[in-house]
Short mmCIF file of C-alpha atoms in Angstrom, two decimals:
data_model
loop_
_atom_site.label_atom_id
_atom_site.label_comp_id
_atom_site.label_asym_id
_atom_site.label_seq_id
_atom_site.Cartn_x
_atom_site.Cartn_y
_atom_site.Cartn_z
CA MET A 9 123.48 96.62 71.59
CA GLU A 10 123.30 100.13 70.14
CA GLU A 11 124.97 102.79 72.26
CA MET A 12 122.63 105.50 73.53
CA THR A 13 123.16 109.04 72.28
CA PRO A 14 123.52 111.59 75.11
CA THR A 15 121.41 114.69 75.50
CA ILE A 16 123.22 117.92 76.35
CA VAL A 17 121.41 120.26 78.75
CA ARG A 18 122.30 123.94 79.09
CA ALA A 19 120.96 126.98 80.91
CA ASP A 20 122.23 130.43 81.82
CA SER A 21 123.00 129.16 85.33
CA ILE A 22 123.74 125.64 86.55
CA VAL A 23 124.35 125.01 90.25
CA ALA A 24 126.07 121.64 90.04
CA GLN A 25 127.37 121.34 93.63
CA ALA A 26 130.13 119.17 92.20
CA GLU A 27 133.55 118.80 93.75
CA PRO A 28 136.22 120.68 91.74
CA GLY A 29 137.64 118.45 89.05
CA PRO A 30 138.69 118.24 85.40
CA ASP A 31 135.16 118.97 84.17
CA ALA A 32 134.92 122.15 86.28
CA PRO A 33 138.35 123.80 86.42
CA GLY A 34 138.87 125.79 89.58
CA GLY A 35 135.45 124.85 90.87
CA ARG A 36 133.68 126.91 88.16
CA GLU A 37 130.08 125.87 87.56
CA PRO A 38 129.55 124.15 84.17
CA GLU A 39 127.77 125.72 81.23
CA ALA A 40 126.10 122.42 80.43
CA PHE A 41 125.96 118.73 81.19
CA ALA A 42 125.38 115.60 79.17
CA MET A 43 123.03 112.83 80.26
CA THR A 44 122.74 109.33 78.91
CA GLY A 45 119.71 107.38 80.01
CA GLU A 46 119.12 108.23 83.67
CA THR A 47 122.69 109.27 84.42
CA ILE A 48 124.84 112.35 83.94
CA THR A 49 127.89 111.40 81.89
CA ALA A 50 129.79 114.67 81.57
CA THR A 51 129.77 118.34 82.55
CA GLY A 52 131.66 121.31 81.15
CA ASP A 53 131.58 124.03 78.52
CA LEU A 54 128.85 123.72 75.90
CA ARG A 55 131.31 123.81 73.00
CA GLU A 56 133.45 121.08 74.54
CA LEU A 57 130.43 118.85 75.10
CA ARG A 58 129.22 119.40 71.52
CA ASP A 59 132.67 118.37 70.24
CA ARG A 60 132.72 115.33 72.51
CA PHE A 61 129.18 114.23 71.59
CA PRO A 62 128.66 115.45 68.00
CA GLY A 63 125.34 113.63 67.55
CA ALA A 64 123.80 114.81 70.80
CA GLU A 65 120.55 116.76 70.96
CA VAL A 66 120.84 120.02 72.93
CA LEU A 67 118.09 120.83 75.42
CA ASP A 68 118.46 124.59 75.82
CA LEU A 69 116.61 125.88 78.89
CA GLY A 70 117.45 129.49 78.20
CA ASP A 71 117.69 131.96 81.08
CA ALA A 72 116.69 129.39 83.70
CA THR A 73 118.70 128.17 86.68
CA ILE A 74 119.18 124.41 87.00
CA VAL A 75 119.77 122.92 90.45
CA PRO A 76 120.11 119.29 91.54
CA GLY A 77 116.73 117.66 92.09
CA LEU A 78 115.18 118.82 95.37
CA ASN A 79 114.84 116.04 97.93
CA ASP A 80 112.54 116.00 100.99
CA ALA A 81 114.10 113.65 103.55
CA HIS A 82 110.98 113.33 105.73
CA THR A 83 107.46 113.67 104.42
CA HIS A 84 104.31 111.56 104.34
CA LEU A 85 103.00 110.55 100.94
CA ALA A 86 101.16 107.34 101.81
CA LEU A 87 99.76 108.74 105.04
CA THR A 88 98.32 111.79 103.28
CA ALA A 89 97.22 110.22 99.98
CA GLY A 90 93.68 110.30 101.32
CA ASP A 91 94.00 114.01 102.05
CA ALA A 92 93.88 114.67 98.32
CA LEU A 93 90.40 113.11 98.38
CA HIS A 94 89.07 114.75 101.56
CA LEU A 95 88.53 118.18 103.08
CA ASP A 96 91.44 120.62 103.11
CA LEU A 97 90.94 122.45 106.42
CA SER A 98 94.21 124.38 106.31
CA HIS A 99 94.09 128.02 107.33
CA ALA A 100 94.75 129.01 103.72
CA ALA A 101 91.65 127.07 102.66
CA VAL A 102 89.16 128.00 105.41
CA GLY A 103 90.46 131.22 106.98
CA SER A 104 88.49 131.02 110.23
CA VAL A 105 86.55 128.73 112.54
CA THR A 106 83.36 129.74 110.74
CA GLY A 107 84.90 128.84 107.38
CA LEU A 108 86.08 125.50 108.74
CA LEU A 109 82.67 124.60 110.17
CA ASP A 110 80.94 125.67 106.94
CA ALA A 111 83.24 123.38 104.94
CA VAL A 112 82.57 120.46 107.27
CA ALA A 113 78.82 121.13 107.27
CA ALA A 114 78.71 121.06 103.47
CA GLU A 115 80.49 117.70 103.45
CA VAL A 116 78.18 116.36 106.16
CA GLY A 117 75.18 117.31 104.04
CA ALA A 118 76.53 115.27 101.13
CA ALA A 119 77.60 112.25 103.19
CA SER A 120 76.00 108.85 102.71
CA ALA A 121 74.82 106.72 105.62
CA GLY A 122 77.75 105.19 107.47
CA ASP A 123 80.32 107.58 106.01
CA TRP A 124 82.85 109.47 108.09
CA VAL A 125 83.57 113.09 107.16
CA LYS A 126 87.33 113.63 107.30
CA GLY A 127 89.32 116.84 107.19
CA SER A 128 93.02 117.50 107.66
CA ARG A 129 95.64 120.26 108.05
CA TYR A 130 93.60 122.10 110.71
CA ASP A 131 95.79 124.67 112.50
CA ASP A 132 94.35 125.78 115.83
CA GLU A 133 96.90 128.57 116.22
CA LYS A 134 96.05 130.25 112.91
CA THR A 135 92.37 129.32 112.51
CA GLY A 136 91.09 129.13 116.09
CA ILE A 137 89.83 126.49 118.50
CA VAL A 138 87.39 123.80 117.33
CA LEU A 139 86.19 121.11 119.74
CA ARG A 140 83.54 118.40 120.04
CA ASP A 141 80.58 120.70 120.83
CA ASP A 142 81.36 122.89 117.79
CA LEU A 143 81.30 119.85 115.52
CA ASP A 144 78.14 118.51 117.16
CA ARG A 145 76.24 121.66 116.21
CA ILE A 146 76.78 120.94 112.51
CA ALA A 147 77.01 117.14 112.61
CA ALA A 148 74.78 115.54 115.20
CA GLU A 149 74.63 112.09 113.58
CA VAL A 150 77.47 111.85 111.04
CA PRO A 151 80.90 110.94 112.48
CA VAL A 152 83.47 113.70 111.88
CA ILE A 153 87.24 113.84 112.43
CA VAL A 154 89.30 117.02 112.03
CA THR A 155 93.03 116.24 112.11
CA HIS A 156 95.55 118.81 113.30
CA VAL A 157 98.26 119.91 110.90
CA ALA A 158 100.92 118.33 113.12
CA GLY A 159 99.21 114.96 112.76
CA HIS A 160 99.55 114.13 116.47
CA TRP A 161 96.00 114.92 117.54
CA ALA A 162 92.54 115.30 116.08
CA VAL A 163 89.06 116.38 117.13
CA VAL A 164 86.13 113.98 116.85
CA ASN A 165 82.45 114.78 117.35
CA SER A 166 80.06 112.87 119.60
CA ALA A 167 78.89 110.58 116.80
CA GLY A 168 82.52 109.72 116.12
CA LEU A 169 83.31 109.05 119.77
CA GLU A 170 80.27 106.76 119.97
CA TRP A 171 81.38 104.91 116.83
CA LEU A 172 84.82 104.36 118.34
CA GLY A 173 83.45 103.22 121.68
CA ILE A 174 85.12 106.08 123.57
CA GLU A 175 83.00 107.01 126.58
CA GLU A 176 83.15 109.59 129.33
CA THR A 177 84.50 106.88 131.64
CA SER A 178 87.20 105.71 129.20
CA THR A 179 90.72 105.81 130.62
CA ASP A 180 93.62 107.34 128.72
CA PRO A 181 95.65 104.88 126.63
CA ASP A 182 99.37 104.48 127.27
CA GLY A 183 101.24 107.24 125.45
CA GLY A 184 98.14 109.30 124.75
CA ARG A 185 95.09 110.95 126.27
CA TYR A 186 91.47 111.91 125.78
CA ASP A 187 91.29 115.66 126.38
CA ARG A 188 88.44 117.04 128.46
CA TYR A 189 86.59 120.29 129.05
CA SER A 190 87.00 122.00 132.42
CA ASP A 191 83.83 120.24 133.63
CA GLY A 192 85.40 116.83 132.96
CA ARG A 193 83.49 115.96 129.77
CA LEU A 194 85.39 114.68 126.74
CA ASN A 195 86.10 117.60 124.41
CA GLY A 196 86.75 115.34 121.40
CA ARG A 197 90.52 115.78 121.20
CA LEU A 198 92.36 112.49 120.74
CA VAL A 199 96.06 113.07 121.48
CA GLU A 200 99.01 110.91 120.36
CA ARG A 201 98.29 107.19 120.95
CA ALA A 202 94.62 107.95 121.51
CA LEU A 203 94.51 109.01 117.85
CA MET A 204 96.96 106.44 116.51
CA ASN A 205 95.03 103.58 118.09
CA VAL A 206 91.91 104.39 116.10
CA SER A 207 93.48 105.54 112.82
CA MET A 208 96.49 103.22 112.40
CA PRO A 209 95.39 99.61 112.96
CA ALA A 210 98.98 98.32 113.22
CA THR A 211 99.46 100.31 116.43
CA ALA A 212 96.13 99.36 117.98
CA ARG A 213 95.52 97.57 121.20
CA GLY A 214 92.03 96.47 120.17
CA GLY A 215 88.86 98.44 119.59
CA ARG A 216 87.27 100.07 116.52
CA PHE A 217 88.98 102.03 113.76
CA ILE A 218 88.02 104.99 111.65
CA PRO A 219 87.25 103.44 108.24
CA GLY A 220 90.02 103.98 105.72
CA ASP A 221 89.87 104.76 102.03
CA THR A 222 89.90 101.97 99.48
CA VAL A 223 93.20 100.95 97.97
CA GLU A 224 92.01 102.22 94.60
CA ASP A 225 91.13 105.63 96.09
CA LEU A 226 94.52 105.87 97.78
CA GLN A 227 96.28 105.13 94.49
CA ILE A 228 94.44 108.07 92.92
CA GLY A 229 95.28 110.30 95.88
CA ALA A 230 98.96 109.30 95.81
CA ALA A 231 99.25 109.99 92.08
CA ARG A 232 97.64 113.43 92.51
CA THR A 233 99.98 114.25 95.37
CA ILE A 234 103.07 113.15 93.44
CA ALA A 235 102.07 115.42 90.56
CA GLN A 236 101.74 118.36 92.99
CA TRP A 237 105.16 117.64 94.46
CA ASN A 238 106.78 117.38 91.03
CA ALA A 239 105.31 120.80 90.24
CA ALA A 240 107.04 122.13 93.38
CA GLY A 241 110.42 120.87 92.13
CA LEU A 242 110.73 117.63 94.10
CA THR A 243 112.49 114.70 92.47
CA SER A 244 113.02 112.54 95.58
CA ILE A 245 111.42 112.05 98.97
CA CYS A 246 111.62 109.82 101.99
CA ASP A 247 108.19 108.64 103.06
CA ALA A 248 108.76 108.43 106.79
CA LEU A 249 106.02 106.00 107.84
CA ILE A 250 105.23 103.09 105.53
CA SER A 251 103.17 99.92 105.86
CA PRO A 252 103.18 96.89 103.53
CA GLN A 253 99.85 98.09 102.09
CA ASP A 254 101.43 101.47 101.35
CA ILE A 255 104.26 99.78 99.46
CA GLY A 256 101.64 97.97 97.39
CA ILE A 257 99.84 101.23 96.64
CA LEU A 258 103.02 103.00 95.54
CA SER A 259 104.02 100.00 93.44
CA ALA A 260 100.63 100.15 91.71
CA VAL A 261 101.10 103.88 91.05
CA ARG A 262 104.46 103.03 89.52
CA ASP A 263 102.93 100.34 87.32
CA ASP A 264 100.38 102.90 86.07
CA GLY A 265 103.17 105.33 85.15
CA GLY A 266 102.38 107.84 87.90
CA LEU A 267 105.53 107.52 90.00
CA GLY A 268 107.36 110.70 89.04
CA LEU A 269 109.42 110.63 92.24
CA ARG A 270 112.18 108.50 93.68
CA ILE A 271 110.84 107.31 97.02
CA GLY A 272 112.85 106.08 99.96
CA MET A 273 110.76 104.47 102.68
CA LEU A 274 110.97 104.10 106.45
CA LEU A 275 108.94 101.05 107.44
CA SER A 276 106.84 101.42 110.59
CA ILE A 277 108.42 99.49 113.46
CA ASP A 278 105.04 97.77 113.92
CA HIS A 279 105.65 95.88 110.65
CA TYR A 280 109.33 95.14 111.17
CA ASP A 281 109.04 91.55 112.39
CA LYS A 282 107.37 90.42 109.18
CA ALA A 283 109.88 92.27 107.00
CA ALA A 284 112.81 90.83 108.95
CA ASP A 285 111.40 87.31 108.61
CA LEU A 286 111.32 87.83 104.83
CA GLY A 287 114.89 89.12 104.81
CA ILE A 288 113.79 92.59 103.75
CA GLY A 289 115.91 95.41 105.17
CA SER A 290 117.58 98.72 104.39
CA GLY A 291 118.43 99.02 100.71
CA PHE A 292 115.74 96.60 99.51
CA GLY A 293 114.21 97.79 96.24
CA ASP A 294 115.61 99.90 93.42
CA ASP A 295 116.32 103.55 92.63
CA ARG A 296 112.59 104.38 92.35
CA LEU A 297 111.19 102.56 95.41
CA ARG A 298 113.71 101.70 98.10
CA LEU A 299 113.40 100.71 101.75
CA ILE A 300 115.98 102.83 103.55
CA GLY A 301 115.20 101.91 107.15
CA VAL A 302 112.71 101.58 109.97
CA LYS A 303 110.67 104.23 111.80
CA ALA A 304 109.97 104.38 115.54
CA PHE A 305 108.35 107.05 117.75
CA LEU A 306 109.31 108.44 121.14
CA ASP A 307 107.52 111.74 121.76
CA GLY A 308 104.95 114.17 120.44
CA ALA A 309 104.93 117.16 118.13
CA ILE A 310 106.27 120.73 117.95
CA GLY A 311 103.15 122.28 116.40
CA GLY A 312 100.90 120.07 118.52
CA ARG A 313 102.85 121.09 121.65
CA THR A 314 103.32 117.51 122.87
CA CYS A 315 107.09 117.03 122.48
CA LEU A 316 109.09 115.76 125.47
CA LEU A 317 111.10 118.60 127.01
CA SER A 318 113.59 118.69 129.87
CA GLU A 319 112.00 121.98 130.96
CA PRO A 320 108.31 122.90 130.64
CA PHE A 321 106.70 124.76 127.77
CA THR A 322 105.87 128.39 128.53
CA ASP A 323 102.98 126.72 130.36
CA PRO A 324 104.93 125.71 133.50
CA ASN A 325 102.77 122.65 134.17
CA TYR A 326 103.43 120.76 130.94
CA GLN A 327 106.55 119.09 129.54
CA GLY A 328 105.10 116.93 126.77
CA VAL A 329 104.37 113.27 126.12
CA GLN A 330 106.57 110.18 125.86
CA THR A 331 104.59 108.00 123.44
CA THR A 332 106.81 104.91 123.69
CA SER A 333 108.36 103.55 126.87
CA THR A 334 112.14 103.75 127.20
CA GLU A 335 112.35 99.96 127.46
CA GLU A 336 110.31 99.48 124.28
CA LEU A 337 112.42 102.05 122.45
CA ARG A 338 115.71 100.39 123.46
CA SER A 339 114.40 96.99 122.40
CA ALA A 340 113.34 98.31 118.98
CA ILE A 341 116.65 100.06 118.34
CA GLU A 342 118.66 96.99 119.37
CA ARG A 343 116.63 94.69 117.13
CA VAL A 344 116.96 96.89 114.04
CA HIS A 345 120.61 97.76 114.67
CA SER A 346 121.56 94.12 115.29
CA ASP A 347 120.09 93.20 111.92
CA GLY A 348 122.29 95.83 110.24
CA ASN A 349 119.39 98.11 109.36
CA ARG A 350 119.02 101.85 109.82
CA ILE A 351 116.43 103.23 112.22
CA GLY A 352 114.96 106.73 112.30
CA VAL A 353 113.44 107.67 115.64
CA HIS A 354 110.91 110.48 115.94
CA ALA A 355 112.25 112.65 118.77
CA ASN A 356 111.48 116.38 118.98
CA GLY A 357 112.24 117.50 122.53
CA ASP A 358 115.69 117.53 124.10
CA ALA A 359 114.64 115.00 126.75
CA ALA A 360 113.49 112.63 124.02
CA ILE A 361 116.66 113.12 121.96
CA ARG A 362 118.82 112.25 124.95
CA LEU A 363 116.91 109.00 125.45
CA VAL A 364 117.48 108.12 121.79
CA LEU A 365 121.19 108.91 122.02
CA ASP A 366 121.48 106.80 125.18
CA ALA A 367 120.09 103.85 123.23
CA PHE A 368 122.25 104.52 120.14
CA GLU A 369 125.41 104.72 122.27
CA ASP A 370 124.60 101.60 124.24
CA VAL A 371 123.84 99.39 121.26
CA SER A 372 126.76 100.72 119.18
CA ALA A 373 129.20 99.90 122.00
CA ARG A 374 127.87 96.38 122.51
CA ILE A 375 127.10 95.50 118.88
CA PRO A 376 129.43 97.40 116.53
CA ARG A 377 128.06 98.01 113.04
CA PRO A 378 130.68 100.19 111.33
CA GLY A 379 129.14 102.55 108.78
CA LEU A 380 125.56 102.01 109.99
CA ARG A 381 124.24 105.50 110.64
CA HIS A 382 120.92 106.03 112.38
CA ARG A 383 118.64 109.04 112.08
CA ILE A 384 116.84 111.27 114.54
CA GLU A 385 113.65 112.46 112.91
CA HIS A 386 112.90 116.14 113.66
CA CYS A 387 115.63 116.44 116.32
CA SER A 388 114.15 119.82 117.13
CA LEU A 389 115.63 121.08 120.42
CA ILE A 390 119.35 120.55 120.93
CA ASP A 391 122.27 121.75 123.03
CA ASP A 392 126.06 121.42 122.85
CA ASP A 393 126.06 118.03 124.57
CA ILE A 394 123.53 116.63 122.09
CA LEU A 395 125.57 117.97 119.17
CA ALA A 396 128.78 116.39 120.47
CA ARG A 397 127.12 113.03 121.03
CA MET A 398 125.52 113.01 117.57
CA SER A 399 128.83 113.92 115.97
CA ARG A 400 130.64 111.04 117.71
CA LEU A 401 127.95 108.58 116.63
CA GLY A 402 127.63 109.82 113.07
CA ALA A 403 123.90 110.20 113.71
CA ILE A 404 121.90 112.10 111.09
CA ALA A 405 119.56 114.99 111.96
CA VAL A 406 116.33 115.46 109.99
CA PRO A 407 114.82 118.68 111.41
CA PHE A 408 111.92 120.75 110.10
CA ALA A 409 113.05 123.16 107.39
CA GLY A 410 109.88 125.23 107.04
CA TYR A 411 108.64 125.60 110.60
CA ALA A 412 110.24 129.01 111.24
CA GLY A 413 108.53 130.34 108.12
CA TYR A 414 105.22 128.61 108.75
CA HIS A 415 104.71 129.14 112.50
CA GLY A 416 106.68 132.37 112.91
CA GLY A 417 106.26 134.18 116.21
CA ALA A 418 103.97 131.49 117.63
CA LEU A 419 107.11 129.42 118.20
CA ASN A 420 108.51 132.10 120.49
CA SER A 421 105.30 132.08 122.52
CA TRP A 422 105.29 128.28 122.84
CA TYR A 423 108.98 127.70 123.57
CA GLY A 424 110.53 131.07 124.47
CA THR A 425 113.16 132.97 122.50
CA GLU A 426 116.13 131.34 124.24
CA ARG A 427 115.04 127.83 123.29
CA MET A 428 114.17 128.95 119.77
CA GLY A 429 117.85 129.76 119.36
CA ARG A 430 118.49 126.00 119.75
CA MET A 431 115.58 124.67 117.70
CA PHE A 432 115.67 123.47 114.08
CA ALA A 433 119.38 124.05 114.54
CA HIS A 434 120.64 123.70 110.97
CA ARG A 435 123.46 126.19 111.57
CA SER A 436 124.66 124.30 114.64
CA PHE A 437 124.45 120.94 112.89
CA LEU A 438 126.53 122.19 109.97
CA ASP A 439 129.11 123.80 112.24
CA SER A 440 129.39 120.62 114.32
CA GLY A 441 129.83 118.34 111.33
CA VAL A 442 126.50 116.60 111.86
CA THR A 443 124.78 115.55 108.63
CA VAL A 444 121.52 117.51 108.35
CA ALA A 445 118.79 116.88 105.79
CA GLY A 446 115.91 118.96 104.43
CA SER A 447 112.44 118.03 105.65
CA SER A 448 108.91 119.39 105.37
CA ASP A 449 107.18 116.65 107.39
CA TYR A 450 104.12 117.37 105.25
CA PRO A 451 101.27 117.65 106.18
CA CYS A 452 102.73 119.23 109.32
CA GLY A 453 104.48 121.90 107.25
CA PRO A 454 104.22 123.16 103.65
CA PHE A 455 105.49 120.59 101.15
CA GLN A 456 107.07 123.15 98.82
CA PRO A 457 110.88 122.77 99.13
CA LEU A 458 111.50 126.39 98.07
CA PHE A 459 109.44 127.46 101.08
CA GLY A 460 111.77 125.33 103.19
CA LEU A 461 114.86 126.92 101.63
CA GLN A 462 113.52 130.42 102.33
CA SER A 463 112.72 129.51 105.93
CA LEU A 464 116.23 128.12 106.47
CA VAL A 465 117.84 131.29 105.15
CA THR A 466 115.56 133.92 106.72
CA ARG A 467 114.16 132.22 109.86
CA THR A 468 111.22 134.61 109.46
CA GLY A 469 107.48 133.91 109.66
CA VAL A 470 105.87 134.57 106.29
CA ASP A 471 102.61 135.72 107.91
CA ASP A 472 103.89 137.84 110.79
CA GLY A 473 107.44 138.78 109.74
CA VAL A 474 108.82 137.66 113.12
CA GLU A 475 112.33 136.22 113.25
CA VAL A 476 112.65 133.02 115.26
CA GLY A 477 116.05 131.74 116.29
CA PRO A 478 117.97 133.94 113.83
CA ALA A 479 121.31 132.52 115.03
CA GLN A 480 120.39 129.32 113.17
CA LYS A 481 120.22 130.99 109.73
CA VAL A 482 122.19 129.33 106.94
CA SER A 483 123.28 130.69 103.58
CA ALA A 484 121.23 130.00 100.45
CA ALA A 485 123.97 127.71 99.15
CA GLU A 486 123.93 125.78 102.42
CA ALA A 487 120.14 125.54 102.34
CA LEU A 488 120.24 124.09 98.82
CA SER A 489 122.89 121.60 99.90
CA ILE A 490 120.72 120.56 102.87
CA PHE A 491 117.79 119.84 100.52
CA THR A 492 119.95 117.89 98.06
CA LEU A 493 123.20 116.42 99.38
CA GLY A 494 122.07 116.31 103.00
CA SER A 495 118.86 114.51 102.13
CA ALA A 496 120.75 112.07 99.90
CA GLU A 497 123.13 111.25 102.75
CA ALA A 498 120.19 110.71 105.10
CA SER A 499 118.98 107.90 102.83
CA GLY A 500 122.43 106.46 102.08
CA GLU A 501 122.35 107.70 98.45
CA GLU A 502 125.00 110.40 98.52
CA THR A 503 127.23 108.64 95.97
CA PHE A 504 124.73 109.00 93.13
CA LYS A 505 122.21 111.68 94.14
CA GLY A 506 122.39 115.38 95.06
CA ARG A 507 124.91 116.68 92.50
CA LEU A 508 124.94 117.43 88.79
CA ALA A 509 128.14 115.53 88.13
CA PRO A 510 129.30 112.50 86.15
CA GLY A 511 127.98 109.27 87.61
CA TYR A 512 125.07 110.97 89.39
CA LEU A 513 121.42 110.57 88.49
CA ALA A 514 120.01 113.04 85.98
CA ASP A 515 117.50 114.43 88.46
CA PHE A 516 117.22 118.21 88.30
CA THR A 517 114.89 121.13 88.92
CA VAL A 518 114.57 124.05 86.52
CA LEU A 519 113.89 127.40 88.21
CA GLY A 520 112.97 130.83 86.91
CA GLU A 521 115.55 132.54 89.13
CA ASN A 522 118.71 131.61 90.99
CA PRO A 523 117.91 130.98 94.67
CA LEU A 524 121.54 131.67 95.59
CA THR A 525 121.53 135.24 94.32
CA ILE A 526 118.05 136.74 94.76
CA ASP A 527 116.65 138.39 97.88
CA PRO A 528 116.15 135.34 100.14
CA HIS A 529 112.69 136.55 101.16
CA GLY A 530 111.63 135.81 97.58
CA ILE A 531 112.93 132.25 97.28
CA SER A 532 109.53 130.64 97.89
CA ASP A 533 108.05 132.69 95.01
CA ILE A 534 110.52 131.43 92.39
CA ASP A 535 108.76 129.73 89.48
CA VAL A 536 109.44 126.04 89.01
CA ARG A 537 109.62 125.79 85.24
CA ALA A 538 110.25 122.06 84.95
CA THR A 539 111.27 118.99 86.91
CA TYR A 540 113.28 116.06 85.53
CA VAL A 541 113.74 112.60 87.04
CA GLY A 542 116.24 110.28 85.38
CA GLY A 543 116.41 112.64 82.42
CA ASP A 544 112.65 112.52 81.85
CA GLU A 545 110.46 115.59 82.24
CA VAL A 546 107.85 114.85 84.91
CA TYR A 547 106.55 118.42 85.13
CA SER A 548 106.60 121.57 83.01
CA GLU A 549 104.68 124.78 83.63
#
């Protein structure tokens, strides 16, 4: 078999994040690196690499900065593939309630009989309040659903409620609620399980569902989304809520040559029994599509203001929602842990996180699984006790990276400035030795990883310039490490992903400026010139 000839890659700046060694004397960053196939084989001075590999082609990227491939440890590709086909109702797209309703009305006018009109990324804080009566004025007969950016509630019009069989006398489902106007009428908001039970059939307790997109449509939407994410510099993600159908869709995208990302997957707990019966667990797959664990839920959302807190929101009458019973949570964690698989539990509020840690500690003491490290998805509000317990367990934190930048001062109004000093606590996690990964939780936050880096470093709202929890700022180098090495560790891939070093995958992002040296308030505006996965260019500007 003929030996492959390496390619040497150079740029004015390379941020390798490699441990000091013979290829980088004194910890100095390399001038270049050599890659063979999908793997980096050497790093060092350009002249030395030319001498070592005399037949190698040199890919000269000029005045660019190369960083290890950016890795989003918690996002939603499969869940949002349909969003690429439907209405974008983000504040950036619609600007106001009037703009939102105009966009929906235009779609309603073009809808065929029996169609639902679907829109996503609606932000009530930035755009304004939209409820059932507002939608009824523009869509009296066509069912409409407008999903909040946090993904934990949505607004449905009267035609949609009728379709779903939700009536004024309907009782709230366990772990969710049907919101009402002050006069007691349904206002169209379906919160937590009330939404999940009509949009995610695997979680349902019976009843009707909002019709989904075809598998073929979702393949198109997933491929479009992957291309967008490559253009933002992403080389890896963890899709944090996967079903067997989703795996089939992503496999089909791969077969069609559209899988320009490495995708780790957290399988929904609702599908775990079938996977376990087939012997499928953490690590199943390959370096492009890999099952890294199981996903469970415990509470609500930060942006949706439904997370489970030990003390009320600034509204003294409300402390959030527990979407899964404590008994059900403990049973799920024990089942997955006993099988030797990793579980990631969605827990935002401090009260929710403590319940998760109680279960982790209990099952780890009774059923030791050395080296099996579980995740807390979002892990938003912490304190010293939570940090100490996570450190002892080796639990991994996957908090929002971009929320400070996206929500800005609204966070202070929802949670208060004292609590904001303990939220999205990347600084505290690092200082306590708790592994912390980079996460957008798209569509709940912007998917662009450079936006996340800027938010981590500045803790400043991009729209209002308000600092939120500034004590949790990290350096630019730490932020980059969180979005590369931290995310790799969260998926159990830290031995071959997250560095530009021999033996690591040749996944890298080519930037127009060095994020470690520029004004941090400009990080999100850095041009992504190219993105490489396994040595192959998947995006160039």
